[in-house]
Amino acid sequence: RAALRRLGSAARPGDPLFPHALRVAVGTTAGEAAGRALGDFWGHGLPGHGFWAALTTMLVLFPDYGHTFARGWARPLGSILGGLAAWAALLPAWWTPDRLVVAAVVLAACVFLTLRVGQLVLNFFITAWLVVLVARLGKAPDLTAWGRPADTLLGAMIGLLVFLVLPTYHHDRLSSLVAAWTDVQRRLLNVLVGGLTEPGVVRYEDIDTLRSRSRHTRERLESAVAALRHEPRGHRARWNAAEIEAVQRSIADLSRCASQLYAAQPRRDADAVPEAAEIAALFDTRLTALADALDRGAPIPAATVRASFDESARRGGLTDLTDHRSPDGIAHARARALTLCLRTALAVDTFATGLSLRSPSPG
């Protein structure tokens, strides 16, 4: 069920994997068509091996700019160098079948040893290995030495072109990712702070579902942030690198507040704090405004939660910690609720301050 939910989410046009799936579909089809059309590259490639172009297009395309363009140049360059090296090495006449077997085994070992080294080194050894494997099949060494690099170059060019036509720049979607996390966190805090009012008022299954969604949206945000430094300078978010780092710290602080509120949910009537209901409404209003401003690319509202929180806490009597029913005269549940809610209010204000450090760019 979780896999189907994830698949359904990725099938929506707003999800980052949707344009990636579209790019792979278009690019692989174009690579296959180009490989079939060019065939053997006018006698310089292996007939019927045009699928190398489609395969390269599929392997070059990634959901982000950095990985796509890194593979886009490294994969064909490795194939070209590997083909040239193997072709030149096979020119001497002293290559016996036994020596070719040894060379093929060594190159195969190099392929498996460099699987995670990088596309350039890996494809150098893959292409050289293929050339040595077919070294005794007529003109096949020459055809493989030139045909595979040509197909790889063709597929890489198609992949890069498809990405440029149907791009995904994470700078452009960073604001919407922060908005999505803010909205999930709003719903989570509404449940958690509202849950302080009465034991059993919320179900832990619902809280766990919201916490899982919060983690998922945060992972998507962190993945996008990790890809930012590889993107062109022309694509920039409403925040610079230092400001993005500050926003991430604020998100971590708010997540810790949510975890503490989760642990503080009342289990007895004596632990309930009815006054927390108004505080939950304050958080809901503020985070709704933040998420809406981020979605629209509008300036962040200047209002703060702290002032409204202090007024609401005084008006509702939450700051009055005296409870004569308690042996030591202090209501520990009320003190804990006041501390956690105040800490959350400060975290929300810090988060909003980080978001408003820079005005949105025109357009």
mmCIF file of N, CA, C and O in Angstrom, residues 53-116:
data_model
loop_
_atom_site.group_PDB
_atom_site.id
_atom_site.type_symbol
_atom_site.label_atom_id
_atom_site.label_comp_id
_atom_site.label_asym_id
_atom_site.label_seq_id
_atom_site.Cartn_x
_atom_site.Cartn_y
_atom_site.Cartn_z
ATOM 1 N N ALA A 53 22.365 3.709 -27.982
ATOM 2 C CA ALA A 53 21.985 5.129 -27.857
ATOM 3 C C ALA A 53 20.832 5.285 -26.868
ATOM 4 O O ALA A 53 20.850 6.166 -25.995
ATOM 5 N N ALA A 54 19.802 4.430 -26.999
ATOM 6 C CA ALA A 54 18.664 4.492 -26.072
ATOM 7 C C ALA A 54 19.099 4.176 -24.652
ATOM 8 O O ALA A 54 18.669 4.821 -23.682
ATOM 9 N N LEU A 55 19.985 3.176 -24.492
ATOM 10 C CA LEU A 55 20.469 2.801 -23.167
ATOM 11 C C LEU A 55 21.232 3.951 -22.524
ATOM 12 O O LEU A 55 21.052 4.259 -21.339
ATOM 13 N N THR A 56 22.066 4.620 -23.304
ATOM 14 C CA THR A 56 22.830 5.747 -22.767
ATOM 15 C C THR A 56 21.910 6.887 -22.358
ATOM 16 O O THR A 56 22.090 7.496 -21.298
ATOM 17 N N THR A 57 20.920 7.182 -23.180
ATOM 18 C CA THR A 57 19.976 8.245 -22.833
ATOM 19 C C THR A 57 19.290 7.949 -21.515
ATOM 20 O O THR A 57 19.162 8.834 -20.648
ATOM 21 N N MET A 58 18.866 6.719 -21.323
ATOM 22 C CA MET A 58 18.176 6.345 -20.088
ATOM 23 C C MET A 58 19.105 6.463 -18.887
ATOM 24 O O MET A 58 18.698 6.928 -17.820
ATOM 25 N N LEU A 59 20.375 6.058 -19.037
ATOM 26 C CA LEU A 59 21.312 6.066 -17.914
ATOM 27 C C LEU A 59 21.863 7.462 -17.624
ATOM 28 O O LEU A 59 22.288 7.742 -16.504
ATOM 29 N N VAL A 60 21.860 8.336 -18.604
ATOM 30 C CA VAL A 60 22.351 9.697 -18.398
ATOM 31 C C VAL A 60 21.327 10.539 -17.647
ATOM 32 O O VAL A 60 21.683 11.343 -16.776
ATOM 33 N N LEU A 61 20.057 10.370 -17.965
ATOM 34 C CA LEU A 61 19.020 11.226 -17.381
ATOM 35 C C LEU A 61 18.824 10.931 -15.899
ATOM 36 O O LEU A 61 18.638 9.778 -15.501
ATOM 37 N N PHE A 62 18.876 11.980 -15.090
ATOM 38 C CA PHE A 62 18.646 11.900 -13.650
ATOM 39 C C PHE A 62 17.628 12.981 -13.265
ATOM 40 O O PHE A 62 17.383 13.907 -14.032
ATOM 41 N N PRO A 63 17.056 12.890 -12.076
ATOM 42 C CA PRO A 63 16.076 13.907 -11.680
ATOM 43 C C PRO A 63 16.654 15.298 -11.469
ATOM 44 O O PRO A 63 15.908 16.251 -11.311
ATOM 45 N N ASP A 64 17.989 15.429 -11.435
ATOM 46 C CA ASP A 64 18.574 16.744 -11.176
ATOM 47 C C ASP A 64 19.606 17.092 -12.237
ATOM 48 O O ASP A 64 20.128 16.231 -12.952
ATOM 49 N N TYR A 65 19.905 18.371 -12.307
ATOM 50 C CA TYR A 65 20.811 18.917 -13.320
ATOM 51 C C TYR A 65 22.234 18.384 -13.161
ATOM 52 O O TYR A 65 22.878 17.977 -14.133
ATOM 53 N N GLY A 66 22.743 18.379 -11.908
ATOM 54 C CA GLY A 66 24.133 18.026 -11.673
ATOM 55 C C GLY A 66 24.488 16.632 -12.138
ATOM 56 O O GLY A 66 25.459 16.431 -12.884
ATOM 57 N N HIS A 67 23.705 15.624 -11.705
ATOM 58 C CA HIS A 67 24.004 14.245 -12.088
ATOM 59 C C HIS A 67 23.824 14.034 -13.593
ATOM 60 O O HIS A 67 24.599 13.311 -14.226
ATOM 61 N N THR A 68 22.804 14.659 -14.175
ATOM 62 C CA THR A 68 22.556 14.477 -15.602
ATOM 63 C C THR A 68 23.724 14.975 -16.440
ATOM 64 O O THR A 68 24.216 14.277 -17.338
ATOM 65 N N PHE A 69 24.199 16.184 -16.145
ATOM 66 C CA PHE A 69 25.273 16.739 -16.972
ATOM 67 C C PHE A 69 26.624 16.126 -16.641
ATOM 68 O O PHE A 69 27.499 16.055 -17.507
ATOM 69 N N ALA A 70 26.819 15.665 -15.401
ATOM 70 C CA ALA A 70 28.058 14.962 -15.076
ATOM 71 C C ALA A 70 28.152 13.654 -15.860
ATOM 72 O O ALA A 70 29.202 13.314 -16.429
ATOM 73 N N ARG A 71 27.052 12.912 -15.918
ATOM 74 C CA ARG A 71 27.040 11.671 -16.697
ATOM 75 C C ARG A 71 27.052 11.973 -18.190
ATOM 76 O O ARG A 71 27.591 11.188 -18.979
ATOM 77 N N GLY A 72 26.435 13.086 -18.571
ATOM 78 C CA GLY A 72 26.329 13.425 -19.986
ATOM 79 C C GLY A 72 27.668 13.603 -20.674
ATOM 80 O O GLY A 72 27.796 13.313 -21.868
ATOM 81 N N TRP A 73 28.663 14.101 -19.936
ATOM 82 C CA TRP A 73 29.986 14.221 -20.565
ATOM 83 C C TRP A 73 30.902 13.044 -20.199
ATOM 84 O O TRP A 73 31.737 12.639 -21.009
ATOM 85 N N ALA A 74 30.754 12.500 -18.989
ATOM 86 C CA ALA A 74 31.676 11.460 -18.540
ATOM 87 C C ALA A 74 31.458 10.138 -19.275
ATOM 88 O O ALA A 74 32.421 9.445 -19.636
ATOM 89 N N ARG A 75 30.192 9.773 -19.504
ATOM 90 C CA ARG A 75 29.914 8.472 -20.129
ATOM 91 C C ARG A 75 30.433 8.402 -21.570
ATOM 92 O O ARG A 75 31.151 7.453 -21.914
ATOM 93 N N PRO A 76 30.107 9.362 -22.453
ATOM 94 C CA PRO A 76 30.650 9.255 -23.818
ATOM 95 C C PRO A 76 32.160 9.428 -23.866
ATOM 96 O O PRO A 76 32.834 8.771 -24.674
ATOM 97 N N LEU A 77 32.722 10.288 -22.998
ATOM 98 C CA LEU A 77 34.172 10.466 -23.010
ATOM 99 C C LEU A 77 34.870 9.167 -22.615
ATOM 100 O O LEU A 77 35.877 8.779 -23.230
ATOM 101 N N GLY A 78 34.356 8.482 -21.609
ATOM 102 C CA GLY A 78 34.942 7.199 -21.227
ATOM 103 C C GLY A 78 34.855 6.177 -22.342
ATOM 104 O O GLY A 78 35.805 5.414 -22.585
ATOM 105 N N SER A 79 33.718 6.138 -23.043
ATOM 106 C CA SER A 79 33.561 5.188 -24.156
ATOM 107 C C SER A 79 34.520 5.503 -25.301
ATOM 108 O O SER A 79 35.106 4.595 -25.908
ATOM 109 N N ILE A 80 34.676 6.778 -25.611
ATOM 110 C CA ILE A 80 35.582 7.170 -26.696
ATOM 111 C C ILE A 80 37.022 6.785 -26.352
ATOM 112 O O ILE A 80 37.740 6.194 -27.171
ATOM 113 N N LEU A 81 37.456 7.116 -25.140
ATOM 114 C CA LEU A 81 38.829 6.785 -24.740
ATOM 115 C C LEU A 81 39.043 5.274 -24.672
ATOM 116 O O LEU A 81 40.097 4.768 -25.083
ATOM 117 N N GLY A 82 38.038 4.546 -24.149
ATOM 118 C CA GLY A 82 38.154 3.095 -24.078
ATOM 119 C C GLY A 82 38.222 2.452 -25.455
ATOM 120 O O GLY A 82 39.009 1.514 -25.686
ATOM 121 N N GLY A 83 37.387 2.941 -26.383
ATOM 122 C CA GLY A 83 37.415 2.407 -27.744
ATOM 123 C C GLY A 83 38.734 2.675 -28.432
ATOM 124 O O GLY A 83 39.301 1.792 -29.100
ATOM 125 N N LEU A 84 39.259 3.893 -28.289
ATOM 126 C CA LEU A 84 40.548 4.231 -28.908
ATOM 127 C C LEU A 84 41.680 3.397 -28.322
ATOM 128 O O LEU A 84 42.544 2.888 -29.051
ATOM 129 N N ALA A 85 41.676 3.261 -26.986
ATOM 130 C CA ALA A 85 42.750 2.509 -26.333
ATOM 131 C C ALA A 85 42.739 1.046 -26.765
ATOM 132 O O ALA A 85 43.794 0.469 -27.087
ATOM 133 N N ALA A 86 41.562 0.420 -26.788
ATOM 134 C CA ALA A 86 41.478 -0.990 -27.170
ATOM 135 C C ALA A 86 41.807 -1.182 -28.649
ATOM 136 O O ALA A 86 42.497 -2.146 -29.031
ATOM 137 N N TRP A 87 41.332 -0.272 -29.491
ATOM 138 C CA TRP A 87 41.620 -0.370 -30.924
ATOM 139 C C TRP A 87 43.131 -0.268 -31.181
ATOM 140 O O TRP A 87 43.705 -1.050 -31.948
ATOM 141 N N ALA A 88 43.788 0.685 -30.500
ATOM 142 C CA ALA A 88 45.232 0.849 -30.680
ATOM 143 C C ALA A 88 45.999 -0.351 -30.119
ATOM 144 O O ALA A 88 46.999 -0.798 -30.696
ATOM 145 N N ALA A 89 45.525 -0.894 -28.992
ATOM 146 C CA ALA A 89 46.221 -2.027 -28.373
ATOM 147 C C ALA A 89 46.130 -3.286 -29.225
ATOM 148 O O ALA A 89 47.026 -4.135 -29.196
ATOM 149 N N LEU A 90 45.054 -3.438 -29.990
ATOM 150 C CA LEU A 90 44.861 -4.651 -30.785
ATOM 151 C C LEU A 90 45.552 -4.592 -32.144
ATOM 152 O O LEU A 90 45.530 -5.574 -32.897
ATOM 153 N N LEU A 91 46.155 -3.467 -32.484
ATOM 154 C CA LEU A 91 46.837 -3.350 -33.769
ATOM 155 C C LEU A 91 48.034 -4.288 -33.896
ATOM 156 O O LEU A 91 48.262 -4.877 -34.972
ATOM 157 N N PRO A 92 48.877 -4.458 -32.858
ATOM 158 C CA PRO A 92 50.016 -5.381 -32.989
ATOM 159 C C PRO A 92 49.557 -6.799 -33.322
ATOM 160 O O PRO A 92 48.498 -7.254 -32.876
ATOM 161 N N ALA A 93 50.385 -7.500 -34.076
ATOM 162 C CA ALA A 93 50.016 -8.845 -34.531
ATOM 163 C C ALA A 93 50.289 -9.929 -33.511
ATOM 164 O O ALA A 93 49.957 -11.095 -33.746
ATOM 165 N N TRP A 94 50.908 -9.608 -32.372
ATOM 166 C CA TRP A 94 51.285 -10.654 -31.413
ATOM 167 C C TRP A 94 50.138 -11.080 -30.514
ATOM 168 O O TRP A 94 50.335 -11.862 -29.598
ATOM 169 N N TRP A 95 48.928 -10.600 -30.771
ATOM 170 C CA TRP A 95 47.787 -10.995 -29.941
ATOM 171 C C TRP A 95 47.345 -12.416 -30.326
ATOM 172 O O TRP A 95 46.817 -12.653 -31.397
ATOM 173 N N THR A 96 47.581 -13.348 -29.420
ATOM 174 C CA THR A 96 47.112 -14.723 -29.603
ATOM 175 C C THR A 96 45.776 -14.896 -28.896
ATOM 176 O O THR A 96 45.396 -14.073 -28.050
ATOM 177 N N PRO A 97 45.039 -15.984 -29.242
ATOM 178 C CA PRO A 97 43.763 -16.223 -28.548
ATOM 179 C C PRO A 97 43.923 -16.286 -27.033
ATOM 180 O O PRO A 97 43.070 -15.783 -26.289
ATOM 181 N N ASP A 98 45.009 -16.909 -26.568
ATOM 182 C CA ASP A 98 45.204 -17.004 -25.115
ATOM 183 C C ASP A 98 45.392 -15.628 -24.491
ATOM 184 O O ASP A 98 44.847 -15.328 -23.418
ATOM 185 N N ARG A 99 46.151 -14.794 -25.147
ATOM 186 C CA ARG A 99 46.376 -13.450 -24.624
ATOM 187 C C ARG A 99 45.097 -12.624 -24.634
ATOM 188 O O ARG A 99 44.846 -11.809 -23.736
ATOM 189 N N LEU A 100 44.278 -12.825 -25.649
ATOM 190 C CA LEU A 100 42.996 -12.120 -25.703
ATOM 191 C C LEU A 100 42.081 -12.560 -24.563
ATOM 192 O O LEU A 100 41.357 -11.750 -23.982
ATOM 193 N N VAL A 101 42.114 -13.862 -24.239
ATOM 194 C CA VAL A 101 41.310 -14.359 -23.122
ATOM 195 C C VAL A 101 41.769 -13.712 -21.815
ATOM 196 O O VAL A 101 40.952 -13.257 -20.996
ATOM 197 N N VAL A 102 43.073 -13.668 -21.611
ATOM 198 C CA VAL A 102 43.611 -13.051 -20.393
ATOM 199 C C VAL A 102 43.216 -11.575 -20.323
ATOM 200 O O VAL A 102 42.793 -11.067 -19.286
ATOM 201 N N ALA A 103 43.355 -10.861 -21.457
ATOM 202 C CA ALA A 103 43.011 -9.440 -21.491
ATOM 203 C C ALA A 103 41.523 -9.225 -21.198
ATOM 204 O O ALA A 103 41.137 -8.300 -20.469
ATOM 205 N N ALA A 104 40.659 -10.104 -21.760
ATOM 206 C CA ALA A 104 39.222 -9.985 -21.520
ATOM 207 C C ALA A 104 38.879 -10.205 -20.050
ATOM 208 O O ALA A 104 38.043 -9.500 -19.482
ATOM 209 N N VAL A 105 39.550 -11.187 -19.430
ATOM 210 C CA VAL A 105 39.300 -11.462 -18.006
ATOM 211 C C VAL A 105 39.745 -10.282 -17.155
ATOM 212 O O VAL A 105 39.044 -9.858 -16.227
ATOM 213 N N VAL A 106 40.918 -9.739 -17.450
ATOM 214 C CA VAL A 106 41.431 -8.591 -16.688
ATOM 215 C C VAL A 106 40.500 -7.385 -16.836
ATOM 216 O O VAL A 106 40.168 -6.704 -15.863
ATOM 217 N N LEU A 107 40.064 -7.121 -18.061
ATOM 218 C CA LEU A 107 39.165 -5.975 -18.287
ATOM 219 C C LEU A 107 37.813 -6.196 -17.621
ATOM 220 O O LEU A 107 37.207 -5.252 -17.093
ATOM 221 N N ALA A 108 37.325 -7.447 -17.627
ATOM 222 C CA ALA A 108 36.060 -7.736 -16.936
ATOM 223 C C ALA A 108 36.191 -7.461 -15.447
ATOM 224 O O ALA A 108 35.287 -6.883 -14.816
ATOM 225 N N ALA A 109 37.324 -7.857 -14.865
ATOM 226 C CA ALA A 109 37.557 -7.579 -13.446
ATOM 227 C C ALA A 109 37.608 -6.082 -13.201
ATOM 228 O O ALA A 109 37.058 -5.581 -12.197
ATOM 229 N N CYS A 110 38.237 -5.342 -14.104
ATOM 230 C CA CYS A 110 38.303 -3.883 -13.959
ATOM 231 C C CYS A 110 36.910 -3.249 -14.018
ATOM 232 O O CYS A 110 36.627 -2.281 -13.309
ATOM 233 N N VAL A 111 36.052 -3.809 -14.884
ATOM 234 C CA VAL A 111 34.675 -3.297 -14.972
ATOM 235 C C VAL A 111 33.970 -3.421 -13.629
ATOM 236 O O VAL A 111 33.358 -2.473 -13.132
ATOM 237 N N PHE A 112 34.047 -4.600 -13.021
ATOM 238 C CA PHE A 112 33.344 -4.818 -11.755
ATOM 239 C C PHE A 112 33.991 -4.057 -10.601
ATOM 240 O O PHE A 112 33.308 -3.660 -9.660
ATOM 241 N N LEU A 113 35.298 -3.836 -10.680
ATOM 242 C CA LEU A 113 35.978 -3.077 -9.627
ATOM 243 C C LEU A 113 35.688 -1.580 -9.702
ATOM 244 O O LEU A 113 35.835 -0.870 -8.712
ATOM 245 N N THR A 114 35.278 -1.098 -10.869
ATOM 246 C CA THR A 114 35.045 0.341 -11.043
ATOM 247 C C THR A 114 33.569 0.681 -11.196
ATOM 248 O O THR A 114 33.238 1.772 -11.678
ATOM 249 N N LEU A 115 32.691 -0.217 -10.779
ATOM 250 C CA LEU A 115 31.254 0.038 -10.928
ATOM 251 C C LEU A 115 30.823 1.320 -10.232
ATOM 252 O O LEU A 115 29.915 2.019 -10.681
ATOM 253 N N ARG A 116 31.457 1.640 -9.106
ATOM 254 C CA ARG A 116 31.064 2.824 -8.334
ATOM 255 C C ARG A 116 32.113 3.931 -8.366
ATOM 256 O O ARG A 116 32.051 4.874 -7.583
#
